[in-house]
Amino acid sequence: MATVKAVRGTRDLLPPETELWNLIEATARQVFARYNFGEIRTPIFEDTGLFARSVGEETDIVSKEMYTWEDRARAQSEKTQSLTLRPENTAGVVRAYIEHGLGESGQLQKLYYVGPQFRRERPQKGRYRQFWQIGAEVIGPPSSGSESPLRDAEVLEMLATLLQELEITGWTLELNSVGSAADRAKYSDVLRAALVDVAPKMCGDCQRRAVTNPLRVLDCKVPEDQPIIESLPKIGDSLGKDSKDHFAQVTAALDAAGVPYKLNRRLVRGLDYYTRTTFEFTHGGLGAQNALLGGGRYDGLSEAIGGPKAPGIGFAIGLDRLVLTLQALESTQAPAPAAKADAYIASLGESLNAAALVLARELRRAGLRVELGDGSFRLKKSFEAADKIARRIVILGEDEHQSGILTVKDFTTGTQTKVPRAELAAYLARPAGE
Ligand code: AMP
């Protein structure tokens, strides 16, 4: 019978790699806390309409990549509902912001999240159908200062700090402004007009987008379309004075803080909700899927999904890609040896198993990392197992049990010692060989 395997584009994360995942998450949580962010956890599935109205009907995400199903009604009072596994988390956060009236406090809301997202993309290295994002949003009523370019600069400076704390070097921050909603509408018209002559030479998707949502033509990845896209009018030429001033203040603050960036006038990002500042951090070590994280400002998003005016800015980091980047950087250095347990407890005989559990519990309560063997193993087998996974072996035979004096062998030095039970935890806490 064929075995059941993880679904294409999904994967299991196993130890010890999961340690790296946890370390990254813990570092992110610490950094976000210093910038006064709090954690939000939104549901993994939402009403499909949420994504259509925020991310945008014409985006690749909504038009091709969502996991959507009709949820059956369980009772007469329930309606069937179209549900979707979240392809990103900003829409869910803004929905929660509206639903809980978070703007009513008048305060800026600073929220971060960590969790899986789902997109039916073509899987390859660094691109999965279930992937993880660490993201954050800064959102609030205009009176909270949510539109200020300082917010954009602060978020970007925080990201530079996070990458530094993770010891990720060699990244590039690419930065652009896609202008206000009005600028974007103006640019859409300019693009639509420019596309009339050239769109027939482009791919099917672009021919459609040229009419429905011309900005999305700029996301096209088809190689033959690139020279045409390169020749199209640039969004920078459609920016109004306010957008230009806003962007100039973002870059001035980044210059002052010493955060390096590169202007990329083509960076529009593949989601419809962005306005003004957009950005992406890329890393050369990632190969084809080189975007580590992306984000931008979304001043009209709350209103687009029926909420009050609530400008905001946010980002999402690809956690899978952070891990790949760190692994690539680490493999250029000496790999860290896997951490071994402080002790392996070998009971001699099944009748001592219960006593061994009590001893292990004592040592674990003292904060030690302890592996518990089994009394049915022969001593030789216990030694072999212990040598692989622990720094020391503690032998619990009938004599040791009665006398309270344990036999401990240190695998680094090869020495064997007798240690009174009361001193055992302190002894085992010492570095190997001491
Ligand atoms: P986006 O939500 O499209 O702005 O993406 C933000 C970040 O999430 C990207 O820069 C990637 O690092 C990561 N990401 C997006 N899609 C995937 C995917 N299918 N697999 C792995 N990471 C992804």
Coordinates of N, CA and C in Angstrom, one line a residue, residues 14 17 46 59 165 194 212 245 317 338 346:
L14 N 11.7 19.4 11.6 CA 12.2 18.5 12.6 C 13.3 19.1 13.5
E17 N 16.5 21.4 13.6 CA 16.2 22.6 12.8 C 15.2 23.5 13.5
E46 N -10.5 32.6 7.0 CA -11.3 33.8 7.1 C -12.3 33.7 5.9
T59 N -4.9 40.1 -8.2 CA -3.5 39.7 -7.9 C -3.4 38.2 -8.1
E165 N 20.5 41.6 14.8 CA 20.5 40.7 16.0 C 20.5 39.2 15.6
A194 N -0.6 53.6 -22.0 CA 0.7 53.1 -22.6 C 0.6 51.6 -23.0
T212 N -8.0 45.4 -16.6 CA -8.6 45.4 -15.3 C -7.8 46.1 -14.2
D245 N 6.9 64.4 -0.8 CA 7.4 64.9 0.5 C 7.5 63.8 1.6
I317 N 7.8 38.9 7.1 CA 9.1 38.3 6.9 C 8.8 36.8 6.6
A338 N 25.6 19.6 17.6 CA 24.3 19.5 18.2 C 24.5 19.4 19.8
A346 N 20.9 5.5 33.3 CA 20.8 4.1 32.9 C 20.4 3.3 34.2

